[in-house]
mmCIF file of C-alpha atoms (C1' of nucleotides) in Angstrom:
data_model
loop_
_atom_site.group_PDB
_atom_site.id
_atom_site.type_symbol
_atom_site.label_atom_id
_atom_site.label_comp_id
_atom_site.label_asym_id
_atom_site.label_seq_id
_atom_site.Cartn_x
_atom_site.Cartn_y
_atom_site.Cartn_z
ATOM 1 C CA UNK A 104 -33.077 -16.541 14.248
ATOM 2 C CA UNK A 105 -29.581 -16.588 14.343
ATOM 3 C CA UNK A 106 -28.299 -12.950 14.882
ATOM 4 C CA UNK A 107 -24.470 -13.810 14.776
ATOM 5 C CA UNK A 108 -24.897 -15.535 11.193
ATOM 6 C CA UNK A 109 -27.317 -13.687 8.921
ATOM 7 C CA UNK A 110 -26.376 -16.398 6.643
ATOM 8 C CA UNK A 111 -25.004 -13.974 3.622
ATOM 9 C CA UNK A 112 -27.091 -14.923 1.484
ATOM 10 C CA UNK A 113 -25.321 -14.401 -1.908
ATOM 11 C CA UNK A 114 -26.656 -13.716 -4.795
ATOM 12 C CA UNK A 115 -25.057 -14.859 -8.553
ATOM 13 C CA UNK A 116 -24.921 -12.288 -10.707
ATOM 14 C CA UNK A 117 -23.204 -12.166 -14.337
ATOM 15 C CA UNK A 118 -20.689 -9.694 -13.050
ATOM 16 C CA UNK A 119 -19.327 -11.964 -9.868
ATOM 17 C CA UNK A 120 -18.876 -15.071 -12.447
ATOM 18 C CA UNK A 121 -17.716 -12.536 -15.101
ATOM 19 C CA UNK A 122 -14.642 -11.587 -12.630
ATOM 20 C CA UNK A 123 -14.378 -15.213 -11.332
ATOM 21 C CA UNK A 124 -13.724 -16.206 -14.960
ATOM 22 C CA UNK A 125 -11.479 -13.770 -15.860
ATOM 23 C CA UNK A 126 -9.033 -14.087 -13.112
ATOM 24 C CA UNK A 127 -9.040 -18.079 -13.804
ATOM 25 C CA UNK A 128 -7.981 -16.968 -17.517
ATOM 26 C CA UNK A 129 -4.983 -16.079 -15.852
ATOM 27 C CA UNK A 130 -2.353 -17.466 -14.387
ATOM 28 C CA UNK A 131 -0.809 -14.443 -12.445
ATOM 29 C CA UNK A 132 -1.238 -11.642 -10.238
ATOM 30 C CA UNK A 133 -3.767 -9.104 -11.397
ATOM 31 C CA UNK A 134 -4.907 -5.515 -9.479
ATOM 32 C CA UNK A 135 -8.696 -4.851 -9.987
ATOM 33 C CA UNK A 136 -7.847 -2.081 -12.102
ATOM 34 C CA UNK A 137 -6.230 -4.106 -14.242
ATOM 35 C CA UNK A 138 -9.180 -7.317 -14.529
ATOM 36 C CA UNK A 139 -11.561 -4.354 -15.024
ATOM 37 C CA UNK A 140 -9.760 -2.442 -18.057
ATOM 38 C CA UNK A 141 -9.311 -6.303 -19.378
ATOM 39 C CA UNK A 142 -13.403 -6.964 -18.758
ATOM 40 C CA UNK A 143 -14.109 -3.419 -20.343
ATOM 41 C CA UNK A 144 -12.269 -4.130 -23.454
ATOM 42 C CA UNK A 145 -13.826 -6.993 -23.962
ATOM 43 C CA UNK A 146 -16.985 -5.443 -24.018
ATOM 44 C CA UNK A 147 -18.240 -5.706 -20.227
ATOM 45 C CA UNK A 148 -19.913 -2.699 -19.229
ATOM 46 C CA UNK A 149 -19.248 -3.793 -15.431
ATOM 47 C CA UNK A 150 -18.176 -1.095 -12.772
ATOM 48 C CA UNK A 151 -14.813 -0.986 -11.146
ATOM 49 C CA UNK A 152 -16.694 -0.975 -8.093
ATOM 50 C CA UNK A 153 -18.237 -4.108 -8.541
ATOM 51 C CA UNK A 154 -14.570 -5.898 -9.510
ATOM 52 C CA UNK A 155 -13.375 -4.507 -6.236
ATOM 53 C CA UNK A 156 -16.312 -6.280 -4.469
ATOM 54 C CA UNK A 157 -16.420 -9.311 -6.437
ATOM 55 C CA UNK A 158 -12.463 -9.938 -5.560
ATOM 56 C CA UNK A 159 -12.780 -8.710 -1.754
ATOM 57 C CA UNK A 160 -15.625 -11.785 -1.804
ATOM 58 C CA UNK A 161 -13.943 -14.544 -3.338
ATOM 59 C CA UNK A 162 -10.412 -13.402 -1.518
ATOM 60 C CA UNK A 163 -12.624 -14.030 1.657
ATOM 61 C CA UNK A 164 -14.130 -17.128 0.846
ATOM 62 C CA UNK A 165 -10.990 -18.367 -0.069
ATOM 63 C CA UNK A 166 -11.355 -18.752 -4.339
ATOM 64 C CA UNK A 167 -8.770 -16.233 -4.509
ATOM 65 C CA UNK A 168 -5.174 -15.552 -3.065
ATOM 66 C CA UNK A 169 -4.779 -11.944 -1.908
ATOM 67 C CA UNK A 170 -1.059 -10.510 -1.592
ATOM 68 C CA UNK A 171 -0.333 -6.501 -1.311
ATOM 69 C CA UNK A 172 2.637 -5.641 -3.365
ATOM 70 C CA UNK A 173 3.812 -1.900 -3.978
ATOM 71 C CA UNK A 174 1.022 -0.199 -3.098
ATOM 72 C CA UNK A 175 -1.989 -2.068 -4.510
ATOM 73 C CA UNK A 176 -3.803 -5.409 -4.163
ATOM 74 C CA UNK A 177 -3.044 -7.830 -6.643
ATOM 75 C CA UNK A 178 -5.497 -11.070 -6.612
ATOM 76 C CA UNK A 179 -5.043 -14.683 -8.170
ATOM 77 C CA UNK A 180 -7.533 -17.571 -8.673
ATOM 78 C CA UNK A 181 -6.505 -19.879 -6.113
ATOM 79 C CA UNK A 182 -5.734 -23.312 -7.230
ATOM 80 C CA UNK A 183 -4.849 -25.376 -4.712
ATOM 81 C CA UNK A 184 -6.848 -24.785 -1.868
ATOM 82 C CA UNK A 185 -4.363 -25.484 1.436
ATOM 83 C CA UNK A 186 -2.482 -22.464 2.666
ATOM 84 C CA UNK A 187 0.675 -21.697 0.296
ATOM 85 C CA UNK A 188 2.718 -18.887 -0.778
ATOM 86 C CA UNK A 189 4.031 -17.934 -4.018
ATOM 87 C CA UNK A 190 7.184 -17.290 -6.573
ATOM 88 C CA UNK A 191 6.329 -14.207 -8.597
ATOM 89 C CA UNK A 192 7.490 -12.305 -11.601
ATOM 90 C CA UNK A 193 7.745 -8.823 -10.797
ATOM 91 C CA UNK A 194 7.794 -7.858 -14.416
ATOM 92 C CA UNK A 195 5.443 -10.319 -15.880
ATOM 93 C CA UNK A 196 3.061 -10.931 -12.829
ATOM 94 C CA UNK A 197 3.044 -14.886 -13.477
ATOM 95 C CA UNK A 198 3.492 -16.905 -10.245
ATOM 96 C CA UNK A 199 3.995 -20.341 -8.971
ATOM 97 C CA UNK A 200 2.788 -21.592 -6.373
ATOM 98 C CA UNK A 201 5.108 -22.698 -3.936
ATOM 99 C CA UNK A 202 4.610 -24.830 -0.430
ATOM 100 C CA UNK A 203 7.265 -25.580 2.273
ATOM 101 C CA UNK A 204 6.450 -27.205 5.051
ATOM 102 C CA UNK A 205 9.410 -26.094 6.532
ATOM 103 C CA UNK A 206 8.577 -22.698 6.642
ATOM 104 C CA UNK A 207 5.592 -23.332 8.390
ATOM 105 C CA UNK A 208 6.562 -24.679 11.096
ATOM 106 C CA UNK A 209 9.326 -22.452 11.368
ATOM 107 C CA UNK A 210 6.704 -19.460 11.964
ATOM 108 C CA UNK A 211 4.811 -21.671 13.706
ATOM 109 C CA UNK A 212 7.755 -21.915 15.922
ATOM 110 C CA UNK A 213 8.864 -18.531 16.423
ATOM 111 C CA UNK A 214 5.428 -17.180 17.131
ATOM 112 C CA UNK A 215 5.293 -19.617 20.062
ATOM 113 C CA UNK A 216 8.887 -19.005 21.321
ATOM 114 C CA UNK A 217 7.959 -15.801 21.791
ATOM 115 C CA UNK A 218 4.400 -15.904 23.133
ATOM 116 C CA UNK A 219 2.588 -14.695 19.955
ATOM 117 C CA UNK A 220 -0.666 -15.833 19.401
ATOM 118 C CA UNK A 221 -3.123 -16.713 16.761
ATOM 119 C CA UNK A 222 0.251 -15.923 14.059
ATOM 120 C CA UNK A 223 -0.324 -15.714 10.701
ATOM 121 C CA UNK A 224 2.759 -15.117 7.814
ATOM 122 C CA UNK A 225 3.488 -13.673 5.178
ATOM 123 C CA UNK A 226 6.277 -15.082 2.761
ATOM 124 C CA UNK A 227 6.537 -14.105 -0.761
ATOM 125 C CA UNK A 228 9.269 -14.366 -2.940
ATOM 126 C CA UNK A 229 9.551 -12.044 -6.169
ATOM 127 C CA UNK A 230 11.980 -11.971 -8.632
ATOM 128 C CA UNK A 231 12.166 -11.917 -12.277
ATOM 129 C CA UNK A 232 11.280 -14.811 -14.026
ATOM 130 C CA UNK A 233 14.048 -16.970 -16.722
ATOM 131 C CA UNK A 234 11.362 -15.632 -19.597
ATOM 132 C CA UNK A 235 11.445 -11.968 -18.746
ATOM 133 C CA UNK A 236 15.243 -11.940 -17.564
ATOM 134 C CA UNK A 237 15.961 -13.162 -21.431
ATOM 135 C CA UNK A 238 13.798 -10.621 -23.029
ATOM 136 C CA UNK A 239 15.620 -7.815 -20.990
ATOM 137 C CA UNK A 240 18.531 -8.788 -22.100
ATOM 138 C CA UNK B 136 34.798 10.623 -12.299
ATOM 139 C CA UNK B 137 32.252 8.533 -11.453
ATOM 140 C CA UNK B 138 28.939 9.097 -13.847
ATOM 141 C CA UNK B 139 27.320 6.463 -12.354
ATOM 142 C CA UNK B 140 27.894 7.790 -8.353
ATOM 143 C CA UNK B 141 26.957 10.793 -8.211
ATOM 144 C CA UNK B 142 28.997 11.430 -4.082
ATOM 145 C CA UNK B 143 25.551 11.811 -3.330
ATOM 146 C CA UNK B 144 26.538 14.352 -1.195
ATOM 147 C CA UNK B 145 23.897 14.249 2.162
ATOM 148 C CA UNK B 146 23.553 17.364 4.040
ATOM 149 C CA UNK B 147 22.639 16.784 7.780
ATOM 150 C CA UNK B 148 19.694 18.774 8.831
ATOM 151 C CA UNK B 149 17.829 18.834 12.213
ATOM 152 C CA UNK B 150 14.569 17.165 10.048
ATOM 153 C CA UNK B 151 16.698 13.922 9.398
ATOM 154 C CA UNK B 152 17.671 14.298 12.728
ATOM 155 C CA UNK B 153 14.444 14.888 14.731
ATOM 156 C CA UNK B 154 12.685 11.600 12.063
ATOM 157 C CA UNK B 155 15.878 9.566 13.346
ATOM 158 C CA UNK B 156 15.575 10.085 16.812
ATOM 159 C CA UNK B 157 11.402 9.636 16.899
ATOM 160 C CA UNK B 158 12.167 6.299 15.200
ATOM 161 C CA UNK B 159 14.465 5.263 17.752
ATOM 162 C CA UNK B 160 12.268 6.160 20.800
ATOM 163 C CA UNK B 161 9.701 3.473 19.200
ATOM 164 C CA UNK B 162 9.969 -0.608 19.215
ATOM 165 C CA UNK B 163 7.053 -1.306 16.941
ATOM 166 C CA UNK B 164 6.521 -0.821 13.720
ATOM 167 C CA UNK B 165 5.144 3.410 12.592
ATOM 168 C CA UNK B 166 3.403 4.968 9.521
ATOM 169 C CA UNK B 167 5.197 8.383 8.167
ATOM 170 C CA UNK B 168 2.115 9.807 8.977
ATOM 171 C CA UNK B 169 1.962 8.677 12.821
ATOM 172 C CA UNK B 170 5.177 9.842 12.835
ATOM 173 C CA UNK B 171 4.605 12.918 11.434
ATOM 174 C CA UNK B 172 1.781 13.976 13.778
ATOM 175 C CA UNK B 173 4.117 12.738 16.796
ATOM 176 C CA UNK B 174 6.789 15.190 16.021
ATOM 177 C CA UNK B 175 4.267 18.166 15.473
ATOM 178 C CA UNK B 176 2.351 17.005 18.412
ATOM 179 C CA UNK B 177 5.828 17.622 20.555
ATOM 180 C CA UNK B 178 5.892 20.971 18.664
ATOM 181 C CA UNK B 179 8.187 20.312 15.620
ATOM 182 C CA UNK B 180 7.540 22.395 12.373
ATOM 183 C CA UNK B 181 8.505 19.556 10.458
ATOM 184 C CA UNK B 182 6.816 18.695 6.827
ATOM 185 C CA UNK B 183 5.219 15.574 5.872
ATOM 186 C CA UNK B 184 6.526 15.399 2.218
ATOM 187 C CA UNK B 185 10.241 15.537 4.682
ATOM 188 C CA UNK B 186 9.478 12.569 6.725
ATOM 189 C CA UNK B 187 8.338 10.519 4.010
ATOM 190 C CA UNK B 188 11.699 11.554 2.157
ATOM 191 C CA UNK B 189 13.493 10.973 6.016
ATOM 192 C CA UNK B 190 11.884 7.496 6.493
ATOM 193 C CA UNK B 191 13.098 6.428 2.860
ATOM 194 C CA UNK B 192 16.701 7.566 2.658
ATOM 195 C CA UNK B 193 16.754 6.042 6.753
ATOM 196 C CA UNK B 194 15.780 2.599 5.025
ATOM 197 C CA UNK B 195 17.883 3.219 1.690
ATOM 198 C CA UNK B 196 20.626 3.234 3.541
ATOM 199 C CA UNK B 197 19.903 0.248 5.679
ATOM 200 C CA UNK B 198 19.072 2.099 9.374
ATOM 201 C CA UNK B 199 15.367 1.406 9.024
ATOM 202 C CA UNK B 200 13.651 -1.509 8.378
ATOM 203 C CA UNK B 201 10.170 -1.030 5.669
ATOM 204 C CA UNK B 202 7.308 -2.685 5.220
ATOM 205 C CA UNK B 203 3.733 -2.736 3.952
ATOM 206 C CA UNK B 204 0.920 -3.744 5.433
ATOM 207 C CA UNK B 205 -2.937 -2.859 4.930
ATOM 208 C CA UNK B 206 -1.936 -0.326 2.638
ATOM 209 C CA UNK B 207 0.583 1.698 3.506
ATOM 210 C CA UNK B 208 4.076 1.714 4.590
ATOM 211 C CA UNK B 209 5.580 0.797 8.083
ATOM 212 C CA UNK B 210 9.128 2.095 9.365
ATOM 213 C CA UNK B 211 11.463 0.922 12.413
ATOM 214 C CA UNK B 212 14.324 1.841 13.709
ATOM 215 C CA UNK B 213 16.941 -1.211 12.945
ATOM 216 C CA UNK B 214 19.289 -2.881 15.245
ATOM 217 C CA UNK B 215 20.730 -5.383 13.679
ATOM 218 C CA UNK B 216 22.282 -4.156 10.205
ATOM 219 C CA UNK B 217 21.938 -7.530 8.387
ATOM 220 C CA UNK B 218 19.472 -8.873 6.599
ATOM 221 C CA UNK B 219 16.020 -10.665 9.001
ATOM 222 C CA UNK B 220 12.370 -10.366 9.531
ATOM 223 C CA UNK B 221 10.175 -9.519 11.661
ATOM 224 C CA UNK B 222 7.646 -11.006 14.290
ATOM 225 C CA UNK B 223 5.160 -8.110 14.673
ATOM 226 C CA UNK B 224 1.600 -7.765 17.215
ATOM 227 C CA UNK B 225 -0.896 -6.927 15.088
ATOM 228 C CA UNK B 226 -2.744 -5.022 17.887
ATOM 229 C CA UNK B 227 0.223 -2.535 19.452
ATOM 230 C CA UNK B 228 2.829 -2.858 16.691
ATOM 231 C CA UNK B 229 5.582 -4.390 18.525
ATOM 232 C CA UNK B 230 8.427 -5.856 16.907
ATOM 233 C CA UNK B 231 10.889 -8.572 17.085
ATOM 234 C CA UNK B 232 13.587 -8.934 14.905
ATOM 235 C CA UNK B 233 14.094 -12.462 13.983
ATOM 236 C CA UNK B 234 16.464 -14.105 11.610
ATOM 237 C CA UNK B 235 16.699 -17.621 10.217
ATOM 238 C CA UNK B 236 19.433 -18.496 7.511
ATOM 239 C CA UNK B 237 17.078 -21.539 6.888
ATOM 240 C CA UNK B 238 14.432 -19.253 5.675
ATOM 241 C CA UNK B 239 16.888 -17.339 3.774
ATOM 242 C CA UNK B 240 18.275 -20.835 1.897
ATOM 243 C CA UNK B 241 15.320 -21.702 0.927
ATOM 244 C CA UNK B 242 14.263 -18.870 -0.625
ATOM 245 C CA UNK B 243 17.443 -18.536 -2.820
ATOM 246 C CA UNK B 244 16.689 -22.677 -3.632
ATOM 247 C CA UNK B 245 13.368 -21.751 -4.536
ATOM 248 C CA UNK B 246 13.802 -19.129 -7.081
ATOM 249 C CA UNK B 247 16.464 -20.646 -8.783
ATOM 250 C CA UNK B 248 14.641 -24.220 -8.589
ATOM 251 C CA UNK B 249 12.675 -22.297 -11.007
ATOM 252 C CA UNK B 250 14.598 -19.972 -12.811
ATOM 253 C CA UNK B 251 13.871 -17.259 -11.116
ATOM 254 C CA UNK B 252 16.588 -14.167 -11.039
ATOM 255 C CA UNK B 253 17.252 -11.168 -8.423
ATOM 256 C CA UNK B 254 14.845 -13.207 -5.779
ATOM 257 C CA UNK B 255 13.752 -11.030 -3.107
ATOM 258 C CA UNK B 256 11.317 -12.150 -0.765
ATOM 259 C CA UNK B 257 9.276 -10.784 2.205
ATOM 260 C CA UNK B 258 8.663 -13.060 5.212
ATOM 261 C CA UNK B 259 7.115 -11.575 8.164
ATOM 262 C CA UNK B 260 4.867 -13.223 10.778
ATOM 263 C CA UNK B 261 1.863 -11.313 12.179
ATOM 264 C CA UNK B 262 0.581 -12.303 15.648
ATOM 265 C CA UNK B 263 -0.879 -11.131 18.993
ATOM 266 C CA UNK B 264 1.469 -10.763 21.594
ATOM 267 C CA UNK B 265 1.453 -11.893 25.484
ATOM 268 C CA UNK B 266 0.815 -8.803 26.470
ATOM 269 C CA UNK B 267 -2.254 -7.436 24.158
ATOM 270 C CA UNK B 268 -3.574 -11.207 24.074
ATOM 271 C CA UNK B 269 -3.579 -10.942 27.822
ATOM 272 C CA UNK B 270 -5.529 -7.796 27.910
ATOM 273 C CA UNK B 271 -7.940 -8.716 25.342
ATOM 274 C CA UNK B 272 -9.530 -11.219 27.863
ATOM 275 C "C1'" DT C 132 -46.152 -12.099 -11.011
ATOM 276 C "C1'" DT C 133 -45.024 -9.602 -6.851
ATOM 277 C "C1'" DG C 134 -42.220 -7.772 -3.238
ATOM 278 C "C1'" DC C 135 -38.101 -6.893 -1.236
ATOM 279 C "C1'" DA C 136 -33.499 -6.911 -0.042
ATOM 280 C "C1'" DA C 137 -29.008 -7.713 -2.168
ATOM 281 C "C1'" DT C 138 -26.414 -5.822 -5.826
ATOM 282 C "C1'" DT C 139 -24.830 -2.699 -9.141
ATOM 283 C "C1'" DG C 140 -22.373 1.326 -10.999
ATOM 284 C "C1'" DA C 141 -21.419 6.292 -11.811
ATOM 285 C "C1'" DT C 142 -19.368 9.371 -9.130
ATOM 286 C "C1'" DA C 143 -17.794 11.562 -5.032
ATOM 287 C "C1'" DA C 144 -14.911 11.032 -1.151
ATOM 288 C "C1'" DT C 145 -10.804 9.302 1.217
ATOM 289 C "C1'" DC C 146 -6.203 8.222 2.096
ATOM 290 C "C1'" DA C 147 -1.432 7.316 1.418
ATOM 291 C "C1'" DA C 148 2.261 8.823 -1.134
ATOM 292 C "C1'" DT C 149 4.589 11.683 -4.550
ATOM 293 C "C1'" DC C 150 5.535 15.874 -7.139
ATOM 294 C "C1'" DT C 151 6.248 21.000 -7.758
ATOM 295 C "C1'" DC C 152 8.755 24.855 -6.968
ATOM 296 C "C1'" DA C 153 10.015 28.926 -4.576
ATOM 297 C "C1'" DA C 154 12.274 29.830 -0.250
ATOM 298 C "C1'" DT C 155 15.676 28.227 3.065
ATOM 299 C "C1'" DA C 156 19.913 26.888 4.930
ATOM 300 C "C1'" DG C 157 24.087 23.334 5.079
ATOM 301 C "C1'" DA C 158 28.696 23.130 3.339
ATOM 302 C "C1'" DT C 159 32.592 25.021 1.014
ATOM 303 C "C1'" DT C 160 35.705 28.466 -0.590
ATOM 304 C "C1'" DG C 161 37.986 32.972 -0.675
ATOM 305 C "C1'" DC D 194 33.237 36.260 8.235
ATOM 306 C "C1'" DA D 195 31.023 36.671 3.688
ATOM 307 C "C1'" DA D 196 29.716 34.951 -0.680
ATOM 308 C "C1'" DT D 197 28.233 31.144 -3.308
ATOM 309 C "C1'" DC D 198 26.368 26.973 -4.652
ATOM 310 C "C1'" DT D 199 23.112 23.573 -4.328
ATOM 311 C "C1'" DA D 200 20.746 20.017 -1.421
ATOM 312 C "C1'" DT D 201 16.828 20.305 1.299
ATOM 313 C "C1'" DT D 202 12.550 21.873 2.981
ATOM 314 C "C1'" DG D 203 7.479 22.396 3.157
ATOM 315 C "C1'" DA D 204 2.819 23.944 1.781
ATOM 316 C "C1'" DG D 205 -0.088 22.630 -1.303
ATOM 317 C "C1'" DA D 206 -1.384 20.379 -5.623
ATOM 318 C "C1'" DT D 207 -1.532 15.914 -7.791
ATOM 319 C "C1'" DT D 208 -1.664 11.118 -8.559
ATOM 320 C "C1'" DG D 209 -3.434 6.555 -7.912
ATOM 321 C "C1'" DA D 210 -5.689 3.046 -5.471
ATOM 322 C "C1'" DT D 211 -9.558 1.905 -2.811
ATOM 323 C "C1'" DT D 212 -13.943 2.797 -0.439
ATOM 324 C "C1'" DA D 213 -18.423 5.109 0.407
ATOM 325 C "C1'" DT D 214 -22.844 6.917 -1.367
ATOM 326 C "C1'" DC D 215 -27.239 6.169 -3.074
ATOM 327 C "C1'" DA D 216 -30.703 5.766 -6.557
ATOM 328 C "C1'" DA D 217 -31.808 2.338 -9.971
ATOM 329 C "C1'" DT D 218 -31.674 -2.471 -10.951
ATOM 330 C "C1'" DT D 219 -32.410 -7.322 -10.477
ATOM 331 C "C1'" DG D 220 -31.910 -12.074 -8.236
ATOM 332 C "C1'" DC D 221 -34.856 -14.954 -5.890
ATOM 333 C "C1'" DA D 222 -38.377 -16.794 -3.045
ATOM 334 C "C1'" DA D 223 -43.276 -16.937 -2.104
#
DNA sequence: TTGCAATTGATAATCAATCTCAATAGATTG
DNA sequence: CAATCTATTGAGATTGATTATCAATTGCAA
């Protein structure tokens, strides 16, 4: 009946809860590439294809945090649920999750001052984490 | 003398020229590739491979601002040489430069608050602005 | 169990960006 | 001005990530 809402009805499969799982094993950034090399090798016979799907869907329904960094998509299981940003390793991948109010309303701010609607932002903040700055060393 | 400067010696060509200038007559953000079909649309013989290598040594050197978005990389001309961000319409690509040493504090506090090194970060805020929100009704 | 549409996955296609390398053309020197 | 040296160019090949295709598979509801 309702033609706007064909109510997506989803179905659960072993692959989707195969990639949900494995990006919760984490506790960094990962590309698909990179969750489906780690999937193969541990015997999964899923498709890349499927990994690229299976992250597009939970980015979108919000189980995953989605950030675009050098050319390719790199995905994280989302732990706290409210709109944050993150502290990441660029060598390592690992990342902390970071809020700041302050920086929120600052955006929220500057999109109004100059008549911007519906703003969204984008802060990230890489660097190289105390761990991987010792081992270069 | 110097091993690790090489002069870098820069030759000035009417290429580096001709991606300069088509950046300037812009105030949004462009693609190498838009602007590489703009110049050979206005009849320049110019290369893609050279205004990819244009666009990079222009931002190298601090006269164009970079970013990535959706996949691939955005240039723009930059008028102010420090460091700042950007407001940017989502639907024509219009940019404001903005700066805010809070963001910038905060940033720094937060990496080291964590032992982060060498913290970069990327803040930009995406939006619709007057003008395209105006015609979209 | 049956039927059907959502899902999968091997592979082809796409798209941005980079690399290769021979030809070209700034800059410098005589 | 001419010769020389080498940075630069550009067409096309290549890489690498992501998406599209489509026949075979498989949840799931009746």
């Amino acid at each position: 009946m309702n033609a706007i809402e064909p109510a997506a009805a989803k179905r659960r499969t072993w692959q989707r809860d195969a990639v949900r799982d494995a990006l919760l094993e984490r506790d960094g950034f990962v590309s698909a590439q990179m969750l489906h090399s780690a999937l193969r090798d541990a015997g999964s016979t899923i498709g890349l294809a499927t990994v690229y799907r299976a992250l597009a869907d939970l980015a979108a329904d919000g189980a995953a945090d989605h950030l675009q960094h050098d050319g390719e998509s790199l995905y994280r299981a989302c732990g706290s649920s409210g709109h944050h940003h993150h502290l990441i390793c660029r060598s390592c991948g690992r990342a902390v999750e970071i809020s700041a109010d302050a920086v929120e309303a600052w955006a929220r701010a500057v999109a109004a001052e100059h008549g911007f609607r519906d703003a969204e932002h984008v802060v990230d903040v890489f660097g190289t984490c105390a761990d991987c700055a010792r081992a270069a060393d």
